[in-house]
Amino acid sequence: MCNNKFLIMKNIILQLVSLSLLIKPIFGASSNPIYGENGMVVSTSMQASQAGIDILKKGGNAIDAAVAVGFALAVTSSSNGNLGGGGFLVASLIDGNSFTLDHREKAPSSSGRDMFLDDSGAVIPGMSLYSRAGSGVPGTVDGLIRILKDHGSGKITIRQVLAPAIRLAEKGFLLSHYEARQFNAYKSFFERNDAAANIFIRKDNRPWKENDRFIQRDLSKTLKRIAKYGRDGFYTGPVAKMIVEEMKRGNGLISMDDLSNYSSKYRDPVTGYYKGYEVISMGPPSSGGALLINMLNMLEIYGEDSLEWNSSDYVHILTEVERRAYADRAEHMGDPDYWDVPLEMFRSKEYAKHRTTDININRATPSDQVYAGKPKMVMNLLRPLIIQLWISGVML
């Protein structure tokens, strides 16, 4: 609990996942903490963060600000925000209500299990990553608009939350050194697609430089349609038709029905406890939340506090914990609409304790000895606890 004047916000962790560039850490952590009394907005883009701040100053709530940031990121940080991809949203509001929204991409209705295999049954290299057939039905627009309608303050209109993104796309913004470098580094990928090349490669073919102005007028037109017509401005009408036409040009599978039928979905958060703190995160189909809790459980049980921060022993233990978590991820994670995910296994303190028993502080576990655990193991571990609770209840 915090009783001082600083606001400890339980607001929004906005996670937008792109189909395009790999997200990489680019800056070291600052040694100087930043404080705010009435709110704070954090994103990978200064311009997008400012969009969120402006919405808060106009009387919007954290949801309003998060939606403004999400649309602005689609303009200023294409590897972190997008209109053509999807994401997950985790919210913990000041009234104690916590929820998550799954607005990740969905497979087109005509997709199938063998779509990335050749006639011999072998995987076609790169097809799932770089072809139009690998494109999912985008969920970002539906998710952001839905969360605005359901949990926004009601004081901020969709036109207002989209205004910063429209301005940034239409008027442009100055590229940072990193952004210019990334555009140049991915030039060969952009050249594979005429539309991408038209956006991300300069007309004179010169490399991008820091402080070059990056303008996206076609994107601004799409954003204006969304501001005017809501989700229908993207999932029906001219924009949807252009998406389907682009799919057809490259043997993609997304249809008009796929777009119009897309719907984001509220899911139960995954929760756990770490050193007395409640951890609330995204559940499946995201693997991140369950794995986060599983790894925190293992670290807490192992006693990472006894290790010097970022020492070789600390990094070694962290690595061993992550290897075990990811072995379980590969074996047990999936879309809960089609796969029975053993969430209790990932959340269990007893299971985490079992998983740390073969960690050796002096050597790395050989990779061929890092196995996934079994869900039935969790029941065997939990049963004594359940019995003990029952006995305690009888004794009382």
PDB file of C-alpha atoms in Angstrom, residues 80-222:
ATOM      1  CA  ASN A  80       5.470  -1.994 -32.057  1.00  0.00           C
ATOM      2  CA  GLY A  81       2.169  -0.586 -33.291  1.00  0.00           C
ATOM      3  CA  ASN A  82       0.155  -1.451 -36.363  1.00  0.00           C
ATOM      4  CA  LEU A  83      -3.161  -1.556 -38.117  1.00  0.00           C
ATOM      5  CA  GLY A  84      -2.397  -4.775 -39.987  1.00  0.00           C
ATOM      6  CA  GLY A  85      -1.554  -6.927 -36.982  1.00  0.00           C
ATOM      7  CA  GLY A  86      -2.940  -7.438 -33.521  1.00  0.00           C
ATOM      8  CA  GLY A  87      -2.143  -7.464 -29.850  1.00  0.00           C
ATOM      9  CA  PHE A  88      -3.047  -8.151 -26.247  1.00  0.00           C
ATOM     10  CA  LEU A  89      -4.236  -5.629 -23.689  1.00  0.00           C
ATOM     11  CA  VAL A  90      -3.979  -6.027 -19.914  1.00  0.00           C
ATOM     12  CA  ALA A  91      -5.769  -3.529 -17.694  1.00  0.00           C
ATOM     13  CA  SER A  92      -5.986  -3.120 -13.935  1.00  0.00           C
ATOM     14  CA  LEU A  93      -8.170  -0.141 -13.114  1.00  0.00           C
ATOM     15  CA  ILE A  94      -8.336   2.028 -10.039  1.00  0.00           C
ATOM     16  CA  ASP A  95     -11.664   0.447  -9.035  1.00  0.00           C
ATOM     17  CA  GLY A  96      -9.926  -2.927  -8.722  1.00  0.00           C
ATOM     18  CA  ASN A  97     -11.370  -4.335 -11.941  1.00  0.00           C
ATOM     19  CA  SER A  98      -8.816  -6.238 -14.020  1.00  0.00           C
ATOM     20  CA  PHE A  99      -9.394  -7.620 -17.497  1.00  0.00           C
ATOM     21  CA  THR A 100      -7.572  -8.622 -20.639  1.00  0.00           C
ATOM     22  CA  LEU A 101      -8.504  -8.305 -24.290  1.00  0.00           C
ATOM     23  CA  ASP A 102      -7.253 -10.632 -27.005  1.00  0.00           C
ATOM     24  CA  HIS A 103      -7.143  -8.796 -30.319  1.00  0.00           C
ATOM     25  CA  ARG A 104      -4.461 -10.869 -31.965  1.00  0.00           C
ATOM     26  CA  GLU A 105      -4.684 -11.864 -35.603  1.00  0.00           C
ATOM     27  CA  LYS A 106      -6.833 -14.855 -36.537  1.00  0.00           C
ATOM     28  CA  ALA A 107      -6.236 -17.431 -39.240  1.00  0.00           C
ATOM     29  CA  PRO A 108      -8.355 -16.838 -42.360  1.00  0.00           C
ATOM     30  CA  SER A 109     -11.321 -19.192 -42.713  1.00  0.00           C
ATOM     31  CA  SER A 110      -9.775 -20.913 -45.745  1.00  0.00           C
ATOM     32  CA  SER A 111      -6.441 -21.665 -44.054  1.00  0.00           C
ATOM     33  CA  GLY A 112      -5.403 -25.251 -43.340  1.00  0.00           C
ATOM     34  CA  ARG A 113      -2.784 -27.289 -41.532  1.00  0.00           C
ATOM     35  CA  ASP A 114      -0.781 -28.087 -44.696  1.00  0.00           C
ATOM     36  CA  MET A 115      -0.794 -24.613 -46.219  1.00  0.00           C
ATOM     37  CA  PHE A 116       2.940 -24.062 -45.671  1.00  0.00           C
ATOM     38  CA  LEU A 117       4.011 -27.507 -46.932  1.00  0.00           C
ATOM     39  CA  ASP A 118       5.041 -28.596 -50.420  1.00  0.00           C
ATOM     40  CA  ASP A 119       3.705 -31.683 -52.208  1.00  0.00           C
ATOM     41  CA  SER A 120       6.188 -33.904 -50.376  1.00  0.00           C
ATOM     42  CA  GLY A 121       5.070 -32.615 -46.984  1.00  0.00           C
ATOM     43  CA  ALA A 122       8.198 -30.537 -46.358  1.00  0.00           C
ATOM     44  CA  VAL A 123       8.010 -27.020 -44.939  1.00  0.00           C
ATOM     45  CA  ILE A 124       8.401 -24.299 -47.578  1.00  0.00           C
ATOM     46  CA  PRO A 125      11.134 -22.032 -46.138  1.00  0.00           C
ATOM     47  CA  GLY A 126       9.962 -18.525 -45.279  1.00  0.00           C
ATOM     48  CA  MET A 127       6.399 -18.985 -46.494  1.00  0.00           C
ATOM     49  CA  SER A 128       4.803 -18.598 -43.071  1.00  0.00           C
ATOM     50  CA  LEU A 129       6.867 -15.463 -42.396  1.00  0.00           C
ATOM     51  CA  TYR A 130       7.072 -13.522 -45.643  1.00  0.00           C
ATOM     52  CA  SER A 131       4.192 -14.565 -47.917  1.00  0.00           C
ATOM     53  CA  ARG A 132       0.709 -13.093 -48.006  1.00  0.00           C
ATOM     54  CA  ALA A 133      -0.560 -16.567 -47.145  1.00  0.00           C
ATOM     55  CA  GLY A 134       1.091 -16.069 -43.760  1.00  0.00           C
ATOM     56  CA  SER A 135      -1.010 -12.991 -42.994  1.00  0.00           C
ATOM     57  CA  GLY A 136      -3.665 -13.269 -40.322  1.00  0.00           C
ATOM     58  CA  VAL A 137      -6.898 -11.306 -40.119  1.00  0.00           C
ATOM     59  CA  PRO A 138      -5.847  -8.088 -38.330  1.00  0.00           C
ATOM     60  CA  GLY A 139      -7.316  -7.333 -34.917  1.00  0.00           C
ATOM     61  CA  THR A 140      -5.769  -4.054 -33.772  1.00  0.00           C
ATOM     62  CA  VAL A 141      -8.497  -1.728 -35.011  1.00  0.00           C
ATOM     63  CA  ASP A 142     -11.322  -3.853 -33.624  1.00  0.00           C
ATOM     64  CA  GLY A 143      -9.569  -4.233 -30.273  1.00  0.00           C
ATOM     65  CA  LEU A 144      -8.719  -0.578 -29.758  1.00  0.00           C
ATOM     66  CA  ILE A 145     -12.174   0.633 -30.725  1.00  0.00           C
ATOM     67  CA  ARG A 146     -13.861  -2.003 -28.584  1.00  0.00           C
ATOM     68  CA  ILE A 147     -11.856  -1.130 -25.486  1.00  0.00           C
ATOM     69  CA  LEU A 148     -12.564   2.569 -26.049  1.00  0.00           C
ATOM     70  CA  LYS A 149     -16.316   1.950 -26.227  1.00  0.00           C
ATOM     71  CA  ASP A 150     -16.417  -0.446 -23.287  1.00  0.00           C
ATOM     72  CA  HIS A 151     -14.024   1.210 -20.844  1.00  0.00           C
ATOM     73  CA  GLY A 152     -13.261   4.713 -22.098  1.00  0.00           C
ATOM     74  CA  SER A 153     -14.280   7.738 -20.062  1.00  0.00           C
ATOM     75  CA  GLY A 154     -17.021   8.710 -22.499  1.00  0.00           C
ATOM     76  CA  LYS A 155     -15.568  12.213 -22.566  1.00  0.00           C
ATOM     77  CA  ILE A 156     -13.220  11.570 -25.497  1.00  0.00           C
ATOM     78  CA  THR A 157     -14.540  10.724 -28.956  1.00  0.00           C
ATOM     79  CA  ILE A 158     -12.970   8.347 -31.418  1.00  0.00           C
ATOM     80  CA  ARG A 159     -12.091  11.341 -33.594  1.00  0.00           C
ATOM     81  CA  GLN A 160     -10.148  12.851 -30.700  1.00  0.00           C
ATOM     82  CA  VAL A 161      -8.146   9.712 -29.932  1.00  0.00           C
ATOM     83  CA  LEU A 162      -7.277   9.312 -33.615  1.00  0.00           C
ATOM     84  CA  ALA A 163      -6.409  12.964 -34.220  1.00  0.00           C
ATOM     85  CA  PRO A 164      -2.735  12.688 -33.116  1.00  0.00           C
ATOM     86  CA  ALA A 165      -2.163   9.615 -35.302  1.00  0.00           C
ATOM     87  CA  ILE A 166      -3.786  11.290 -38.309  1.00  0.00           C
ATOM     88  CA  ARG A 167      -1.653  14.407 -37.843  1.00  0.00           C
ATOM     89  CA  LEU A 168       1.559  12.380 -37.481  1.00  0.00           C
ATOM     90  CA  ALA A 169       0.787  10.387 -40.628  1.00  0.00           C
ATOM     91  CA  GLU A 170      -0.317  13.375 -42.716  1.00  0.00           C
ATOM     92  CA  LYS A 171       2.292  15.918 -41.625  1.00  0.00           C
ATOM     93  CA  GLY A 172       5.021  13.440 -40.823  1.00  0.00           C
ATOM     94  CA  PHE A 173       7.477  13.209 -37.954  1.00  0.00           C
ATOM     95  CA  LEU A 174      11.255  13.362 -37.653  1.00  0.00           C
ATOM     96  CA  LEU A 175      13.031  10.031 -37.625  1.00  0.00           C
ATOM     97  CA  SER A 176      15.380   9.203 -34.791  1.00  0.00           C
ATOM     98  CA  HIS A 177      18.823   7.787 -35.484  1.00  0.00           C
ATOM     99  CA  TYR A 178      17.550   4.318 -34.575  1.00  0.00           C
ATOM    100  CA  GLU A 179      14.445   4.540 -36.781  1.00  0.00           C
ATOM    101  CA  ALA A 180      16.472   5.677 -39.793  1.00  0.00           C
ATOM    102  CA  ARG A 181      18.938   2.858 -39.205  1.00  0.00           C
ATOM    103  CA  GLN A 182      16.138   0.280 -38.978  1.00  0.00           C
ATOM    104  CA  PHE A 183      14.508   1.451 -42.209  1.00  0.00           C
ATOM    105  CA  ASN A 184      17.841   1.151 -43.990  1.00  0.00           C
ATOM    106  CA  ALA A 185      18.606  -2.239 -42.455  1.00  0.00           C
ATOM    107  CA  TYR A 186      15.305  -3.737 -43.636  1.00  0.00           C
ATOM    108  CA  LYS A 187      15.462  -2.305 -47.142  1.00  0.00           C
ATOM    109  CA  SER A 188      15.894  -5.730 -48.742  1.00  0.00           C
ATOM    110  CA  PHE A 189      12.689  -6.920 -47.043  1.00  0.00           C
ATOM    111  CA  PHE A 190      10.739  -3.856 -48.146  1.00  0.00           C
ATOM    112  CA  GLU A 191      11.865  -4.427 -51.737  1.00  0.00           C
ATOM    113  CA  ARG A 192       9.929  -7.702 -51.804  1.00  0.00           C
ATOM    114  CA  ASN A 193       6.628  -5.815 -51.666  1.00  0.00           C
ATOM    115  CA  ASP A 194       5.804  -2.850 -53.874  1.00  0.00           C
ATOM    116  CA  ALA A 195       3.517  -1.241 -51.292  1.00  0.00           C
ATOM    117  CA  ALA A 196       6.130  -1.521 -48.537  1.00  0.00           C
ATOM    118  CA  ALA A 197       8.837  -0.227 -50.846  1.00  0.00           C
ATOM    119  CA  ASN A 198       6.702   2.779 -51.730  1.00  0.00           C
ATOM    120  CA  ILE A 199       6.403   3.660 -48.033  1.00  0.00           C
ATOM    121  CA  PHE A 200       9.744   2.765 -46.491  1.00  0.00           C
ATOM    122  CA  ILE A 201      12.219   3.334 -49.335  1.00  0.00           C
ATOM    123  CA  ARG A 202      12.982   6.913 -50.359  1.00  0.00           C
ATOM    124  CA  LYS A 203      11.957   7.946 -53.852  1.00  0.00           C
ATOM    125  CA  ASP A 204      15.551   8.934 -54.663  1.00  0.00           C
ATOM    126  CA  ASN A 205      16.770   5.643 -53.142  1.00  0.00           C
ATOM    127  CA  ARG A 206      19.059   7.472 -50.704  1.00  0.00           C
ATOM    128  CA  PRO A 207      19.448   6.063 -47.183  1.00  0.00           C
ATOM    129  CA  TRP A 208      17.287   7.520 -44.456  1.00  0.00           C
ATOM    130  CA  LYS A 209      19.015   9.852 -42.008  1.00  0.00           C
ATOM    131  CA  GLU A 210      18.233  11.116 -38.543  1.00  0.00           C
ATOM    132  CA  ASN A 211      15.754  14.045 -38.631  1.00  0.00           C
ATOM    133  CA  ASP A 212      14.407  13.111 -42.073  1.00  0.00           C
ATOM    134  CA  ARG A 213      10.656  13.744 -42.137  1.00  0.00           C
ATOM    135  CA  PHE A 214       8.650  10.558 -42.641  1.00  0.00           C
ATOM    136  CA  ILE A 215       5.191  11.133 -44.167  1.00  0.00           C
ATOM    137  CA  GLN A 216       2.485   8.468 -44.719  1.00  0.00           C
ATOM    138  CA  ARG A 217      -0.455  10.114 -46.473  1.00  0.00           C
ATOM    139  CA  ASP A 218      -2.186   6.860 -47.462  1.00  0.00           C
ATOM    140  CA  LEU A 219      -2.107   5.754 -43.833  1.00  0.00           C
ATOM    141  CA  SER A 220      -3.646   9.063 -42.796  1.00  0.00           C
ATOM    142  CA  LYS A 221      -6.545   8.402 -45.190  1.00  0.00           C
ATOM    143  CA  THR A 222      -7.160   5.010 -43.595  1.00  0.00           C
TER     144      THR A 222
END
